[in-house]
Coordinates of C-alpha atoms in Angstrom, one line a residue:
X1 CA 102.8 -24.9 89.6
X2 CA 106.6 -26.0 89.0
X3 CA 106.2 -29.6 88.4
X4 CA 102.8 -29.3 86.5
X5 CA 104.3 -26.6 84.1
X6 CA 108.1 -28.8 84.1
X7 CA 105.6 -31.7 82.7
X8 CA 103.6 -29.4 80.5
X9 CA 106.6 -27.5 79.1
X10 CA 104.9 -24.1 80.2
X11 CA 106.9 -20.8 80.8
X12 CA 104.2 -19.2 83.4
X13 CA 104.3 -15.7 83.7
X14 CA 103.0 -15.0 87.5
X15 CA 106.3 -16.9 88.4
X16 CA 108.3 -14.3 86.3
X17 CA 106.5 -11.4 87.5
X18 CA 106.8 -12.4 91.2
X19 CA 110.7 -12.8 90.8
X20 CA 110.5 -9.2 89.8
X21 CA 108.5 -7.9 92.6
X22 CA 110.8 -9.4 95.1
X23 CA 114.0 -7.7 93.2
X24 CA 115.3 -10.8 92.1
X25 CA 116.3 -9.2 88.8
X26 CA 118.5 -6.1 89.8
X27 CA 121.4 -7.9 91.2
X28 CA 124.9 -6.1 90.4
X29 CA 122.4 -3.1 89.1
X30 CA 122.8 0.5 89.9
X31 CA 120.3 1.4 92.0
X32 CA 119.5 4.3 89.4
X33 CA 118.4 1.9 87.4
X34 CA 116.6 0.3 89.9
X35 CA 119.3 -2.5 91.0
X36 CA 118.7 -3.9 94.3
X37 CA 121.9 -2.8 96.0
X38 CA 123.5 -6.3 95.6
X39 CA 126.0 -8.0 93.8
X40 CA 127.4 -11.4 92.0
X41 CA 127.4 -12.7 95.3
X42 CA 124.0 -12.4 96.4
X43 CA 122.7 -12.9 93.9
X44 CA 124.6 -16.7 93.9
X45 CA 123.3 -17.1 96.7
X46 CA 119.3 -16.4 95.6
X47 CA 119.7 -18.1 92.5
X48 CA 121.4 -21.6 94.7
X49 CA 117.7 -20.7 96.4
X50 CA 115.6 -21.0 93.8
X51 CA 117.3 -23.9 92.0
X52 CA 116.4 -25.6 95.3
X53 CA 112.7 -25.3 93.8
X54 CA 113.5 -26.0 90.3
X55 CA 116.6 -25.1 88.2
X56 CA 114.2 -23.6 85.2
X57 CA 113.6 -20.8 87.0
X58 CA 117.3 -20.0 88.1
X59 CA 117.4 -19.0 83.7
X60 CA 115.4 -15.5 84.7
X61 CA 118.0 -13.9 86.6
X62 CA 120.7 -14.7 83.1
X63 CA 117.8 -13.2 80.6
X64 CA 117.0 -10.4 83.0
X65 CA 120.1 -9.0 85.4
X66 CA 123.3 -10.7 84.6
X67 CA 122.4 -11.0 80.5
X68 CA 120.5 -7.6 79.1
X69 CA 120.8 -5.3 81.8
X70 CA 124.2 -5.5 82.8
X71 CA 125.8 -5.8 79.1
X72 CA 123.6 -2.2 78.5
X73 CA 124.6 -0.9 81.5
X74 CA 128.5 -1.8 81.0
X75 CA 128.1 -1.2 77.3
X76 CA 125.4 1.2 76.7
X77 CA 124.7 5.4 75.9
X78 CA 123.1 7.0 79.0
X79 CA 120.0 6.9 77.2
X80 CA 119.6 3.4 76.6
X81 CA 120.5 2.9 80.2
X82 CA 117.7 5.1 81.4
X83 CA 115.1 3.4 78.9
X84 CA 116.1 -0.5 78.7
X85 CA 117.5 -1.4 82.2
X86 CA 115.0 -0.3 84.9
X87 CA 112.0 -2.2 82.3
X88 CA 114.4 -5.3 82.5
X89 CA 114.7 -5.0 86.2
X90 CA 111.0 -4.3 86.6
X91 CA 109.9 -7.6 84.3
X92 CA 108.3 -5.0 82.2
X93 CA 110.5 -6.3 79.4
X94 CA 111.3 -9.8 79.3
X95 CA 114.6 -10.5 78.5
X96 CA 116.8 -13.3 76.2
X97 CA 120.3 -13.1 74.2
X98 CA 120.7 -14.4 70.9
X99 CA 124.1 -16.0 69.8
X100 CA 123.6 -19.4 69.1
X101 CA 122.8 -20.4 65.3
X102 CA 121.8 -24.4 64.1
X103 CA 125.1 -25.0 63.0
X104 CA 127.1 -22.5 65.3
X105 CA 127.6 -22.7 69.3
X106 CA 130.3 -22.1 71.2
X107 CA 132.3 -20.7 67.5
X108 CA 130.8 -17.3 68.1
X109 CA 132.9 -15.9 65.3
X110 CA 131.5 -18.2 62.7
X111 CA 127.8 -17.0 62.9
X112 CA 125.7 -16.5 60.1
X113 CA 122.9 -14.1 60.8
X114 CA 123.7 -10.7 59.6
X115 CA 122.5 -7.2 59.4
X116 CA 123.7 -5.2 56.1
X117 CA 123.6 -1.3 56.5
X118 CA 120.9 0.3 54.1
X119 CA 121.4 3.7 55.6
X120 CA 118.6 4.9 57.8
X121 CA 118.5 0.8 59.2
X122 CA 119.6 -2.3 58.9
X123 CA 118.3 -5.0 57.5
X124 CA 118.6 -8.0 59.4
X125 CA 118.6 -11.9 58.1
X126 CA 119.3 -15.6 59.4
X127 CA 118.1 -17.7 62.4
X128 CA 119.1 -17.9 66.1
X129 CA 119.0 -21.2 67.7
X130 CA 118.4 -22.6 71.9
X131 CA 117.0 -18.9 72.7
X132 CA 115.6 -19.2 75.8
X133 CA 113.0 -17.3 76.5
X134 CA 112.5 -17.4 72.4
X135 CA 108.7 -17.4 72.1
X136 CA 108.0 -14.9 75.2
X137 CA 110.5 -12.0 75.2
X138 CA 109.9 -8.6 73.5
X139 CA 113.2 -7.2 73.9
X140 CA 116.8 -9.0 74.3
X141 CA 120.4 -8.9 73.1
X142 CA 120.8 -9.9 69.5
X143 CA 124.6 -10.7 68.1
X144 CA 125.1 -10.7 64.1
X145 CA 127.7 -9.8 61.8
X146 CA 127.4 -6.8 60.6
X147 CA 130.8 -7.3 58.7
X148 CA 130.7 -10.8 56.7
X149 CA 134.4 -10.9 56.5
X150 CA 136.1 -10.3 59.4
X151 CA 135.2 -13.1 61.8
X152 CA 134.7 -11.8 65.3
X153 CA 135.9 -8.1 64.4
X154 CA 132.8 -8.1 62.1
X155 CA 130.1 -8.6 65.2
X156 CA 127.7 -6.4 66.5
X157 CA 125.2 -6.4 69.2
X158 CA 121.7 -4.9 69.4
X159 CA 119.1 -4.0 71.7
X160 CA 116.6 -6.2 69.9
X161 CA 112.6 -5.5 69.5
X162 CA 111.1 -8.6 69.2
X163 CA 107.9 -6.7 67.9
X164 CA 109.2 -5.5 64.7
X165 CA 108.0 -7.1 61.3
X166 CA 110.0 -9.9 59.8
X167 CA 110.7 -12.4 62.9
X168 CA 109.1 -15.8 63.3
X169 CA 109.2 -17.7 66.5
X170 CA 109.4 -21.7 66.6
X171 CA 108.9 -23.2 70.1
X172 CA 111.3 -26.1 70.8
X173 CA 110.0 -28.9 73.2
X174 CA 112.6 -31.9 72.4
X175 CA 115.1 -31.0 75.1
X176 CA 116.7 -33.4 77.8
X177 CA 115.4 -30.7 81.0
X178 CA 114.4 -27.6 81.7
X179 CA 110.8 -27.7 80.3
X180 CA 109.7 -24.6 82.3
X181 CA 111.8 -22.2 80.6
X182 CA 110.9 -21.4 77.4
X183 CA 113.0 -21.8 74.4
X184 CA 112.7 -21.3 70.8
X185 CA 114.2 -20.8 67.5
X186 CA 114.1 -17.8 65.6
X187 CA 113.9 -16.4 62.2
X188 CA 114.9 -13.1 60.7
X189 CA 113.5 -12.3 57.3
X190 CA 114.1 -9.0 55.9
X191 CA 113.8 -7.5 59.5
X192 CA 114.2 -3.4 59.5
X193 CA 116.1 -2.6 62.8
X194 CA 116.5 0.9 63.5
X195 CA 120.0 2.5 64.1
X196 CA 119.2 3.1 67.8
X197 CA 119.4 0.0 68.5
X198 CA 122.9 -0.8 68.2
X199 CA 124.7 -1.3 71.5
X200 CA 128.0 0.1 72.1
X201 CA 130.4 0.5 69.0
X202 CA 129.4 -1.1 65.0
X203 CA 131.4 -4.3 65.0
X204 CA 132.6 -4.5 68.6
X205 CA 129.8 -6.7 69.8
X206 CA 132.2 -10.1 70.0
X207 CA 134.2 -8.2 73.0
X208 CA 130.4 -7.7 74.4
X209 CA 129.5 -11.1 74.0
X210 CA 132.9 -12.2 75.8
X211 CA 132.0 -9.6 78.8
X212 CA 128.5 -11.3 79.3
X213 CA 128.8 -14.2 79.0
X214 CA 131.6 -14.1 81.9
X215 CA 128.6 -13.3 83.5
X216 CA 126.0 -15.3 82.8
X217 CA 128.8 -18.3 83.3
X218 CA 128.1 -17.3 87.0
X219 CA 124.7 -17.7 86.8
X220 CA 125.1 -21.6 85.8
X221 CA 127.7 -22.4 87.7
X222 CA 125.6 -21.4 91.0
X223 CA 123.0 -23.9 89.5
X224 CA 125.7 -26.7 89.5
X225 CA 126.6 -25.8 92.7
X226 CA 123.3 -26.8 94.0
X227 CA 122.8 -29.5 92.2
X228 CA 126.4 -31.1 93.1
X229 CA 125.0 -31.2 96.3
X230 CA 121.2 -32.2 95.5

């Protein structure tokens, strides 16, 4: 189905669920959590594999293992590790992180979307730009400022529910490659998140950020491995 959905711009589910089954998403997991047993290095080596079949689908293992699951599991209360991680593993949740704004990329610091504390929640504007996985995921890592004044000291990271009220979805087709993963941009208006999902400490999510994205770095540059030699 690769080349028919890479021409139809279709994120296909089966594919995703089948990557799953075969454990492709617990690499560098605790095997409480039901990791696989392997690390970075294997799982370089698997996702070389499946870029030999098409680099769209080497975006899973960054939205599932090396992106959600090992920030909560680095990052997270024993609680949240229990719940989230062995669902992202599993492909029971399907995973995305949201940093990137329209007019902010690499300038994490600078972001826009925030989330002001209103007590029992907080209530969570702006727009997240290039998600992939965007229009499909139900839960993922969201990064906002939580303090509008102090630059990266004032970014926090939550477990996001993409089924709360509030959030609109815009599917975004005009890219250069990579039609098969899904990407979108997304809009918070007046979003209630609950307190329990904050990750780690209020306002030390830009050190979080940093720590995954060390991470997910790995999972692209195995990509341009493959292709370097394609």
């Amino acid at each position: 189905h690769v080349e028919e959905d890479e021409k139809n711009h279709f994120w296909r589910k089966e594919i995703f669920l089948k990557m799953a089954e075969l454990g492709f998403f617990g690499f560098s997991i605790d095997e409480k959590y039901g990791g696989n047993g392997m690390g970075f290095l294997e799982g370089t080596l698997a996702i070389e594999q499946i870029a030999k079949i098409h680099t769209s689908w080497r975006m899973a293992f960054n939205m599932q293992c090396w992106g959600p699951a090992l920030t909560i599991q680095k990052f997270g209360t024993e609680e949240q590790k229990q719940h989230y991680i062995p669902k992202f593993v599993s492909g029971e949740y399907i995973g995305s992180f949201a940093m990137t704004e329209p007019d902010i990329g690499s300038d994490v610091a600078s972001m826009k979307c925030h989330a002001d504390d209103k007590g029992d929640y907080y209530l969570l504007n702006g727009n997240k730009m290039w998600i992939t996985n965007g229009t499909v995921t139900n839960h993922g890592l969201l990064y906002v400022k939580t303090d509008k004044d102090a630059g990266a000291n004032g970014i926090s990271c939550f477990i996001m529910d993409y089924s709360l009220p509030g959030i609109t979805r815009k599917k975004i087709n005009d890219k250069v490659g990579l039609w098969a993963s899904d990407t979108a941009e997304l809009t918070f208006e007046d979003v209630k998140v609950p307190k329990s999902l904050l990750l780690g400490k209020l306002n030390k999510g830009f050190q979080m950020c940093m720590t995954q994205l060390n991470s997910t770095r790995l999972g692209c540059s195995a990509n341009c491995g493959y292709e370097s030699r394609a």
